[in-house]
CSV table of C-alpha atoms and ligand atoms in Angstrom, one decimal:
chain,number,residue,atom,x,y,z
E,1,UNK,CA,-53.2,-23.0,-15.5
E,2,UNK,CA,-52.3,-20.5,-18.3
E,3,UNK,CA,-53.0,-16.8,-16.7
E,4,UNK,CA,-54.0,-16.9,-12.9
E,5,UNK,CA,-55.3,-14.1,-11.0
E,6,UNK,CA,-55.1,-14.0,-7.0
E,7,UNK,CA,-57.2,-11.4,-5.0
E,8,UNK,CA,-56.3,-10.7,-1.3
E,9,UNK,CA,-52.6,-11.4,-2.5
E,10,UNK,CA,-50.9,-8.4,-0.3
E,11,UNK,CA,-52.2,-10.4,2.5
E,12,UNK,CA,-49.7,-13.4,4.7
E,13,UNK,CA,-50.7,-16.0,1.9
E,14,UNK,CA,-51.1,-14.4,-0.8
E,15,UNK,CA,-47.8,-12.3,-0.8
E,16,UNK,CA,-46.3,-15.6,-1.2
E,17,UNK,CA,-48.5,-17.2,-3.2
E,18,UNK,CA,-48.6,-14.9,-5.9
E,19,UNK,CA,-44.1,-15.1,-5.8
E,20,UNK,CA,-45.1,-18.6,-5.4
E,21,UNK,CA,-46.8,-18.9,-8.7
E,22,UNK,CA,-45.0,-16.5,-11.1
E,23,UNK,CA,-41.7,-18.9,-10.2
E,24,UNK,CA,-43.5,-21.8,-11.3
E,25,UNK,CA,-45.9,-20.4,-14.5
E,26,UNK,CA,-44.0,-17.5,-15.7
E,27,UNK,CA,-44.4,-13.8,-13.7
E,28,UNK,CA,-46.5,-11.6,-16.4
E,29,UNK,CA,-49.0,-15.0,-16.3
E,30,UNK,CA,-49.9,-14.3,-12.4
E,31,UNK,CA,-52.2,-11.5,-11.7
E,32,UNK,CA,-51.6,-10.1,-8.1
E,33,UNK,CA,-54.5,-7.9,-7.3
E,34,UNK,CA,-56.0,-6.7,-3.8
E,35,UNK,CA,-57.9,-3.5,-2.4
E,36,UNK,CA,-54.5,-1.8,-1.0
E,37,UNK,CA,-51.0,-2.1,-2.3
E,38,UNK,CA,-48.8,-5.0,-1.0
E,39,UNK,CA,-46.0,-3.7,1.4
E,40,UNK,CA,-43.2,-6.3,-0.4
E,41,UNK,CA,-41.7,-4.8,-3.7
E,42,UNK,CA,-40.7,-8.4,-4.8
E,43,UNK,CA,-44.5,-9.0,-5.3
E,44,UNK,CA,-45.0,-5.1,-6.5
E,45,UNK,CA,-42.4,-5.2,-9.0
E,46,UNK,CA,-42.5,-9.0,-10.3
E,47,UNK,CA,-45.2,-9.1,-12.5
E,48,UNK,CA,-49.0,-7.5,-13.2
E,49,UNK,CA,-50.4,-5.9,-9.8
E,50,UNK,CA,-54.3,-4.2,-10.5
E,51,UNK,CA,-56.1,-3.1,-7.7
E,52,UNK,CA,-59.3,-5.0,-7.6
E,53,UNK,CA,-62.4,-5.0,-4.8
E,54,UNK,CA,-64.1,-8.4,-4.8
E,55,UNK,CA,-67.1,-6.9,-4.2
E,56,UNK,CA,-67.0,-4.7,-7.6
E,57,UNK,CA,-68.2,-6.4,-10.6
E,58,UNK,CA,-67.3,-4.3,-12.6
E,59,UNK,CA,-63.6,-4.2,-11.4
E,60,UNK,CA,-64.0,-8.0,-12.0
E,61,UNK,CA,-64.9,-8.0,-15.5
E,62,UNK,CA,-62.5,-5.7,-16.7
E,63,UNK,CA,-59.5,-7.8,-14.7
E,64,UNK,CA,-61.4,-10.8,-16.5
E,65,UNK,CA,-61.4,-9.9,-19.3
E,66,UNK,CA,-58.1,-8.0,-19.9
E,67,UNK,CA,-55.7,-10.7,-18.5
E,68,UNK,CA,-58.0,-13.6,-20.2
E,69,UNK,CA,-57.9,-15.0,-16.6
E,70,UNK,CA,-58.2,-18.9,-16.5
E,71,UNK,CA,-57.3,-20.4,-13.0
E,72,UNK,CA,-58.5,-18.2,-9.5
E,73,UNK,CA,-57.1,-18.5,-6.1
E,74,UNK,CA,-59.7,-16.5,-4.6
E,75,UNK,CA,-58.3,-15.7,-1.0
E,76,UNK,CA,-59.8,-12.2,-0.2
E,77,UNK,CA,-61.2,-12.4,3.1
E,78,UNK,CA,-62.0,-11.2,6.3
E,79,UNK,CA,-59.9,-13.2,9.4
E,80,UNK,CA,-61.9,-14.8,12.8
E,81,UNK,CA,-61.0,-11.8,15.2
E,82,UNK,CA,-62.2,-9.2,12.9
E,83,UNK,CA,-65.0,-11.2,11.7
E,84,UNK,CA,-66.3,-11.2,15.7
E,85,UNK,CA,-66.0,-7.7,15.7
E,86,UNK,CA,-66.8,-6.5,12.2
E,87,UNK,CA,-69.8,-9.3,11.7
E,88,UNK,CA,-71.6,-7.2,9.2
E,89,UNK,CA,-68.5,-6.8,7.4
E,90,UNK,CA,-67.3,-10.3,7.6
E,91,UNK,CA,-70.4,-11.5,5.7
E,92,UNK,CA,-70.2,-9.0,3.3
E,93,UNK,CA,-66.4,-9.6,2.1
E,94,UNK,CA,-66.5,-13.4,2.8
E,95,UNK,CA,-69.9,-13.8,1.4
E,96,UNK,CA,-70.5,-11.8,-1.5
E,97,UNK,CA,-66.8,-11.6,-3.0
E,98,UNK,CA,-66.9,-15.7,-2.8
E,99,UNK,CA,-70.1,-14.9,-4.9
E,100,UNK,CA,-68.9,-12.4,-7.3
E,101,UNK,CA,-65.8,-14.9,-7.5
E,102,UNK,CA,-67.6,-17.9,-8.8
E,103,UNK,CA,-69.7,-15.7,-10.7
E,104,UNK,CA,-66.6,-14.8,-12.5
E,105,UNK,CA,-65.3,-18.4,-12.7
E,106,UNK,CA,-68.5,-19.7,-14.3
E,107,UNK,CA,-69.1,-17.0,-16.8
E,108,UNK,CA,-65.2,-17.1,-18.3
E,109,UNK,CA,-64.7,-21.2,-17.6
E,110,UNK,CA,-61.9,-20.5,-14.8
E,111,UNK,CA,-61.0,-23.5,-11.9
E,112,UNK,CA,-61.0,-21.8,-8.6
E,113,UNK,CA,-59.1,-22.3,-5.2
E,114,UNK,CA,-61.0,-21.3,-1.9
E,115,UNK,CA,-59.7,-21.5,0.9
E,116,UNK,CA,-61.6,-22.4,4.1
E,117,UNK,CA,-60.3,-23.1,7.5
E,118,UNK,CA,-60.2,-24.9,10.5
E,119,UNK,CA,-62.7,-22.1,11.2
E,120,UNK,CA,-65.3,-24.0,9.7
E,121,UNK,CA,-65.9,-26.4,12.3
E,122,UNK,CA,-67.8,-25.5,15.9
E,123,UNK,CA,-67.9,-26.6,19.4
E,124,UNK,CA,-69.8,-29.8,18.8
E,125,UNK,CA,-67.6,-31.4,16.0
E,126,UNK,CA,-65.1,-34.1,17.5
E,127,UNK,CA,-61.6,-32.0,18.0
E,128,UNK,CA,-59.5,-35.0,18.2
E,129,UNK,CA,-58.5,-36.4,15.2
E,130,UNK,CA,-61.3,-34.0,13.7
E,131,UNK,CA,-62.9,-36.7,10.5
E,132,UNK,CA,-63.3,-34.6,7.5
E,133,UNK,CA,-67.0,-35.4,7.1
E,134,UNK,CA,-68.3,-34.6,10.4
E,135,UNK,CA,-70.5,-32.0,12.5
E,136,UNK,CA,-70.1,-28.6,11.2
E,137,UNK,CA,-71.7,-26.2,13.3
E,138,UNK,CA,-69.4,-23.0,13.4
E,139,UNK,CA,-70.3,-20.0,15.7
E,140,UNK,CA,-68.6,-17.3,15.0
E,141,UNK,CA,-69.2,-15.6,12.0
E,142,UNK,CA,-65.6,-16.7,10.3
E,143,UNK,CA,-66.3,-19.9,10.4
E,144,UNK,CA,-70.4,-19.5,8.9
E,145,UNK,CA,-68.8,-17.5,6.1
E,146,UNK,CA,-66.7,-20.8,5.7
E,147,UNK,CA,-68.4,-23.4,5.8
E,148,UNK,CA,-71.3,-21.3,3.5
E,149,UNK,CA,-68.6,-21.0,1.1
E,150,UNK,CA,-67.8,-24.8,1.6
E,151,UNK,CA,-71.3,-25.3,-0.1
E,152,UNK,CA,-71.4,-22.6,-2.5
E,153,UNK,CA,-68.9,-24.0,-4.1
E,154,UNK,CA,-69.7,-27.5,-4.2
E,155,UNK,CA,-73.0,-26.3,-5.8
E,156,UNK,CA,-71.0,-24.2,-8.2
E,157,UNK,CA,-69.4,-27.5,-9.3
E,158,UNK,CA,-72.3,-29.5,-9.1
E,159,UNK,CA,-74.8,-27.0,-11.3
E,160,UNK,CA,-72.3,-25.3,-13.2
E,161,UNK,CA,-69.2,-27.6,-13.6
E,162,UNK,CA,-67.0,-25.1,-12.5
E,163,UNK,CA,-63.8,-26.9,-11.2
E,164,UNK,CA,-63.9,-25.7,-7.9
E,165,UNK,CA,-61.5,-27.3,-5.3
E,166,UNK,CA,-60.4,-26.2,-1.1
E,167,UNK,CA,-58.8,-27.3,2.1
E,168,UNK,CA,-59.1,-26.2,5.5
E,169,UNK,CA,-56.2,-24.8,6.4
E,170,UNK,CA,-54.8,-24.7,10.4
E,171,UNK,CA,-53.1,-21.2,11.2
E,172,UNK,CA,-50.4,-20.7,9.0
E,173,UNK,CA,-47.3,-19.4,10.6
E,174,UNK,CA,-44.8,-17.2,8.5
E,175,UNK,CA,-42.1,-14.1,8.2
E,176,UNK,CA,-42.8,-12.5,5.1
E,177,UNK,CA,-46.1,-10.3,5.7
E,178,UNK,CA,-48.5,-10.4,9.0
E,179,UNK,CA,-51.4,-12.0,9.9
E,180,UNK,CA,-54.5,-10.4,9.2
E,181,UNK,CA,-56.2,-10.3,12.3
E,182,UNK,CA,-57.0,-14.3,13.1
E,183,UNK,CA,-57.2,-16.3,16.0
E,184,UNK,CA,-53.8,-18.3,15.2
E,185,UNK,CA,-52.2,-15.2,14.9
E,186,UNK,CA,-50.3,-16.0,18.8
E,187,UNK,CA,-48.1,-18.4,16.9
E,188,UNK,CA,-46.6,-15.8,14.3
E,189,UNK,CA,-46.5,-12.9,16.5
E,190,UNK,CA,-44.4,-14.8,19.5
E,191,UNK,CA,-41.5,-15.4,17.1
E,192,UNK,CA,-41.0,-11.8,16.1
E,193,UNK,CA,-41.5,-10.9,20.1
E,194,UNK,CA,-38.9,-13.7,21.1
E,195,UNK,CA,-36.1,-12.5,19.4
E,196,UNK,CA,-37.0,-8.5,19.6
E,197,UNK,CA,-37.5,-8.7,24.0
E,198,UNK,CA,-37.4,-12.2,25.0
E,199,UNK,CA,-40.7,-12.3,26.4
E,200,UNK,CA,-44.4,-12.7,25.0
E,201,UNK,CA,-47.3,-12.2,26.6
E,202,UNK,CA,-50.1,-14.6,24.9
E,203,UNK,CA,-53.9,-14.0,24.0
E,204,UNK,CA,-54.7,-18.0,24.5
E,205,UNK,CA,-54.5,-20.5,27.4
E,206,UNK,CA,-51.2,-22.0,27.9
E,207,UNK,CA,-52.9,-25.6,26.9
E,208,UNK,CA,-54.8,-24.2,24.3
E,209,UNK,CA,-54.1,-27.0,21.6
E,210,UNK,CA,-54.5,-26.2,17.6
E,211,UNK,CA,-53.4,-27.1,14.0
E,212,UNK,CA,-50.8,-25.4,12.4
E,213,UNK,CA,-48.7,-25.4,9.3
E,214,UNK,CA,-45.1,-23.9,8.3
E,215,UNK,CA,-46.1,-21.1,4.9
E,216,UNK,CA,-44.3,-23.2,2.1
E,217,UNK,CA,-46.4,-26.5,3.1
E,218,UNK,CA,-49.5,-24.7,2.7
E,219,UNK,CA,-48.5,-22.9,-0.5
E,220,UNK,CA,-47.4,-26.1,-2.0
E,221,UNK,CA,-50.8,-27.6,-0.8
E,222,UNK,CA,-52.7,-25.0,-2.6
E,223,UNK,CA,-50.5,-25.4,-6.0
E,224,UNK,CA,-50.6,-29.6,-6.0
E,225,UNK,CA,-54.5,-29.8,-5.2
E,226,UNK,CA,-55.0,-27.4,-8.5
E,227,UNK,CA,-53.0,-29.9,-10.5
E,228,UNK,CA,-54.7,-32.8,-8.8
E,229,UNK,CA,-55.9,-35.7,-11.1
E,230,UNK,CA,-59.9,-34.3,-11.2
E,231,UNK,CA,-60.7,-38.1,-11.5
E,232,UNK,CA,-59.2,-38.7,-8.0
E,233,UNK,CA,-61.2,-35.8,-6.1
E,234,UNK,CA,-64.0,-37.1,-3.8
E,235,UNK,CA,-64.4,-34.7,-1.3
E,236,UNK,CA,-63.0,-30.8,-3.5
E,237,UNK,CA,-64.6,-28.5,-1.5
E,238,UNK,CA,-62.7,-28.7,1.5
E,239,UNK,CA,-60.2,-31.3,2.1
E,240,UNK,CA,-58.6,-31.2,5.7
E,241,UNK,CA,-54.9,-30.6,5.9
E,242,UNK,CA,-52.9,-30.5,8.9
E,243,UNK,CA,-49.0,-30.1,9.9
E,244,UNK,CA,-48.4,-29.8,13.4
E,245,UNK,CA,-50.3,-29.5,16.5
E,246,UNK,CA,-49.3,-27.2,19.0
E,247,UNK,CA,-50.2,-25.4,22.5
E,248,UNK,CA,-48.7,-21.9,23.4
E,249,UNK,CA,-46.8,-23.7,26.6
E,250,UNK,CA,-45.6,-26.2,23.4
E,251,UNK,CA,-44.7,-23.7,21.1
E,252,UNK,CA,-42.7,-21.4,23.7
E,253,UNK,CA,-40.7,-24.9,25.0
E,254,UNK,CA,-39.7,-25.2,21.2
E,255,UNK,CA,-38.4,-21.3,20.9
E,256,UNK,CA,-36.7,-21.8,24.4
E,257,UNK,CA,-33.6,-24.2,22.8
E,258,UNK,CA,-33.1,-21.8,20.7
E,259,UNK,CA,-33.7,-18.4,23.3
E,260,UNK,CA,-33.4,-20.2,26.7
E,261,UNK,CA,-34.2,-16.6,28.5
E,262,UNK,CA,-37.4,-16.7,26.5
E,263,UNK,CA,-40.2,-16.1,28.6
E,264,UNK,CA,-44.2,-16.6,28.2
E,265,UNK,CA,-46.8,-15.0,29.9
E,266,UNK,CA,-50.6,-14.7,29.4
E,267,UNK,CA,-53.6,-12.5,29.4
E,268,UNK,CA,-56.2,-14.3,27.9
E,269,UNK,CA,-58.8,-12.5,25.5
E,270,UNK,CA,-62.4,-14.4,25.9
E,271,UNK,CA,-63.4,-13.5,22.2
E,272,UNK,CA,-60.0,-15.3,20.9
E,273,UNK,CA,-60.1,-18.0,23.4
E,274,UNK,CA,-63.6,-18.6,23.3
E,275,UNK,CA,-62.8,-19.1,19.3
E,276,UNK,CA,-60.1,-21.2,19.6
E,277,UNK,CA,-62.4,-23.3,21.9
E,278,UNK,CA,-64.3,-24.0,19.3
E,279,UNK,CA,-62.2,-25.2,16.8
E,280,UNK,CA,-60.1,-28.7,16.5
E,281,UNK,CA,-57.4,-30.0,18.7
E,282,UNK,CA,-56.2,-31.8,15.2
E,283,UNK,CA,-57.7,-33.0,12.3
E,284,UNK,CA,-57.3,-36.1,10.8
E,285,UNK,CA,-56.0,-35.0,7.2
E,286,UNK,CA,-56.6,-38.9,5.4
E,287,UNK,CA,-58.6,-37.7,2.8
E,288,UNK,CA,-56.1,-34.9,1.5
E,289,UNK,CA,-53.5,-37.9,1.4
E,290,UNK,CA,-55.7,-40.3,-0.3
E,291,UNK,CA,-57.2,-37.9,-3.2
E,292,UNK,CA,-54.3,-35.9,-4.0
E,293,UNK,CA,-50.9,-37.5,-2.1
E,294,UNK,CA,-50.8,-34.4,0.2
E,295,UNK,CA,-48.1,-34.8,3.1
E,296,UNK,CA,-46.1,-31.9,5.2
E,297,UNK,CA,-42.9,-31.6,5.1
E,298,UNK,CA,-42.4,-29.3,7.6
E,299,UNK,CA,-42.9,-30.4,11.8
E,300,UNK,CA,-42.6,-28.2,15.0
E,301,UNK,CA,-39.0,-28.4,15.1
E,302,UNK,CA,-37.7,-28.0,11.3
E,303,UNK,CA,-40.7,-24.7,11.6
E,304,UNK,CA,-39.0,-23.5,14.8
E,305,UNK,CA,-35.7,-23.3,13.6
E,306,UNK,CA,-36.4,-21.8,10.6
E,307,UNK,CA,-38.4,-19.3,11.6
E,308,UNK,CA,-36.0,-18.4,14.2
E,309,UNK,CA,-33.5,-17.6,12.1
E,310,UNK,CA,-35.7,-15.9,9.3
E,311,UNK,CA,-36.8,-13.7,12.1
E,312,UNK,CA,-33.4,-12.8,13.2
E,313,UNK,CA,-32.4,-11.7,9.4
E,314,UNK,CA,-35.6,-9.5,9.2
E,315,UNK,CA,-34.3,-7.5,12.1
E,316,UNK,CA,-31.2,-7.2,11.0
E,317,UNK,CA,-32.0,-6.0,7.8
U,1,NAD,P1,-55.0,-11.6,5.1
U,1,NAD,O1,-56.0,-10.9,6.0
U,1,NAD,O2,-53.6,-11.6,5.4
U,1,NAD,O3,-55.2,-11.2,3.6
U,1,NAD,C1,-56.5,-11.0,3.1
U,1,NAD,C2,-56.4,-9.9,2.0
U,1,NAD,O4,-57.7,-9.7,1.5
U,1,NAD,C3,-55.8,-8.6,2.6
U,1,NAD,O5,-54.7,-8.2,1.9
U,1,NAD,C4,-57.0,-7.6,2.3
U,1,NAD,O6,-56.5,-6.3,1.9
U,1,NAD,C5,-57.7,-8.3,1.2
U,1,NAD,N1,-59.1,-7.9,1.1
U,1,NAD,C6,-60.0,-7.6,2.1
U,1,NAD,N2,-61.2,-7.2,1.6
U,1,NAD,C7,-61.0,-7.2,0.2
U,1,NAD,C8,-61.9,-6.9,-0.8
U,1,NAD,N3,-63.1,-6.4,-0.6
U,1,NAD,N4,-61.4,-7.0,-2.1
U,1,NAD,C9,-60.2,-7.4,-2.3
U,1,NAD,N5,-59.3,-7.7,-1.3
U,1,NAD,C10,-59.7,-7.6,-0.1
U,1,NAD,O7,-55.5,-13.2,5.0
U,1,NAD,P2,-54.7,-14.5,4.7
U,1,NAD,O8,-54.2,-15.0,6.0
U,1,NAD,O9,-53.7,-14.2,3.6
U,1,NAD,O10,-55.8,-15.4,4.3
U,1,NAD,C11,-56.2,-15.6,2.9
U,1,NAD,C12,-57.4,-16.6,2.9
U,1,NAD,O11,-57.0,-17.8,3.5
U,1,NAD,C13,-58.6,-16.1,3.6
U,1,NAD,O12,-59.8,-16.6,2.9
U,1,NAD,C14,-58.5,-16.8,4.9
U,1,NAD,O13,-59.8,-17.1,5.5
U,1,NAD,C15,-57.9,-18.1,4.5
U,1,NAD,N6,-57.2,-18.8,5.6
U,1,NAD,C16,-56.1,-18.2,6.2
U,1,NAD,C17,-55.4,-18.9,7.3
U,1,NAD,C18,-54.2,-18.3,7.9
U,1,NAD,O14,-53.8,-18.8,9.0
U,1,NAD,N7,-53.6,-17.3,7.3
U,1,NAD,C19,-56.0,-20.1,7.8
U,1,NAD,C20,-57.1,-20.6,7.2
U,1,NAD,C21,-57.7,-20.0,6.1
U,2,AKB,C1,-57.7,-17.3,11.8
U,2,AKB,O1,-57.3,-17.5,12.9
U,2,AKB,O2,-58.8,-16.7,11.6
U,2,AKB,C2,-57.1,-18.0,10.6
U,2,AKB,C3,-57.7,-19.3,10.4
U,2,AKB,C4,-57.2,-20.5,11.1
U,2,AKB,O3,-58.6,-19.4,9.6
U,2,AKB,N1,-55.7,-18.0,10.8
């Protein structure tokens, strides 16, 4: 990776990626660009920020071109909550900025990171120990855009050669900058509402059961599977990876050793839960381990703990 460029990076991963990056490459040879400004000034003011719309080619070519971009961790995207409300736009953003994207890579020789999800999967795929070639019939509009993009870029490698390579992540959970309107969002938002009022009142069933991963696991992921040995890669386009599995009545136990008074309550939202329905209880992450040594080093207690604390700093800040 010589000069990387990252779109959607004012979002939760890429804020961090992008810091992420220019620590490990050097920060003038990491391109932060997204359609609004990020809110952190360490991304702002560490290194190049252009404001760049996927869906503008002609944005993209003159970002291309000036930065002599060779490596793209294309995460601009629309989340699953939106994506149910906003279908239209969801297809549009996810669709045709993936396109524009691989475009991009093929025409100036770039490796590319997309990122799909747990998302990708539907009601009829096994949810325990989800395999990572299985059924993949996704309902929601989210997860088509995914698993589409799965395939797209699979056939971008296949025609084109272009090193395309993706996991599916769980919900990430993390301080620095909010979720962008998913389903797993319940699991960042409780933290800031546990230390602020003790109490949280929860969109998903108390037994709701999903994958989830601590922020620097999942950066990490993304950084090791772009150095992967090629030669090793079966499966590229998307490997599952997995930390955790947790339900909100889990999750909330976990906070309470650290906040006994916390409480949880919940008023559940059909769209979100009906989502979450869908998706996998946990997947089985074998592959990822196999092809490129992938392994978490953060669990539900190390996560808790941390974030608790992280939290606590924010506010007093
Ligand atoms: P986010 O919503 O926080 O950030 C997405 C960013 O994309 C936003 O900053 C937004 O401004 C930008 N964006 C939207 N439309 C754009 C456009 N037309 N051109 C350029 N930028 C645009 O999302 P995130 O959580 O950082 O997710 C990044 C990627 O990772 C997405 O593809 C998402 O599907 C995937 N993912 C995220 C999670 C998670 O839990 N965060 C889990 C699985 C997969
Ligand atoms: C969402 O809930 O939409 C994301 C995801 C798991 O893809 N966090």
């Amino acid at each position: 990776m010589t000069t990387i460029l990252v779109t959607g990076a004012a979002g939760q991963i890429g804020s961090e990626l992008a810091i992420a990056l220019r620590k490990k490459y050097g920060e003038e040879r990491v391109v932060a660009t997204d359609i609004r400004m990020p809110t952190d000034e360490a991304l702002r003011d560490s290194g190049p920020f252009e404001s760049l719309d996927v869906l503008d080619e002609n944005q993209i070519t003159r970002v291309m071109q000036q930065y002599k971009v060779d490596t793209i961790f294309h995460l601009a995207a629309i989340l699953s909550a939106i994506g149910e409300t906003r279908p239209n736009v969801a297809w549009r953003v996810n669709m045709g900025g993936l396109y524009n994207m691989l475009e991009a890579a093929r025409q100036y020789k770039c490796s590319m990171f997309f990122p799909s999800s747990i998302g990708a999967f539907g009601p009829s795929t096994p949810m325990d120990d989800t395999p990572q070639d299985t059924i993949m019939r996704p309902e929601t509009m989210y997860g088509v855009t995914k698993l589409s993009g799965e395939l797209l870029c699979d056939y971008y490698f296949q025609r084109f050669g272009v090193d395309t390579r993706g996991v599916r992540f769980p919900g990430l959970i993390s301080y620095e900058t909010e979720p962008g309107g998913g389903t797993t969002d319940y699991a960042v938002e409780i933290f800031f509402e546990a230390i602020k009022h003790q109490k949280y009142t929860c969109y998903l069933r108390d037994d709701c059961s999903l994958d989830m991963m601590y922020m620097p696991d999942a950066i990490r992921a993304m950084i090791d599977l772009m150095e992967a040995d090629p030669s090793r890669l079966v499966h590229r386009n998307a490997f599952n990876i997995t930390a955790m599995s947790f339900t909100p009545e889990i999750l909330a136990a976990e906070i309470r050793k650290f906040i006994p008074d916390f409480e949880i309550g919940y008023n559940v939202d059909p769209v979100r839960q009906k989502i979450a329905d869908s998706w996998p209880n946990r997947m089985d992450d074998l592959a990822a381990r196999e092809e490129w040594n992938w392994a978490p080093e953060y669990d539900l207690p190390s996560m808790t703990s941390i974030m608790i604390e992280a939290v606590k700093k924010k506010f007093e800040v």
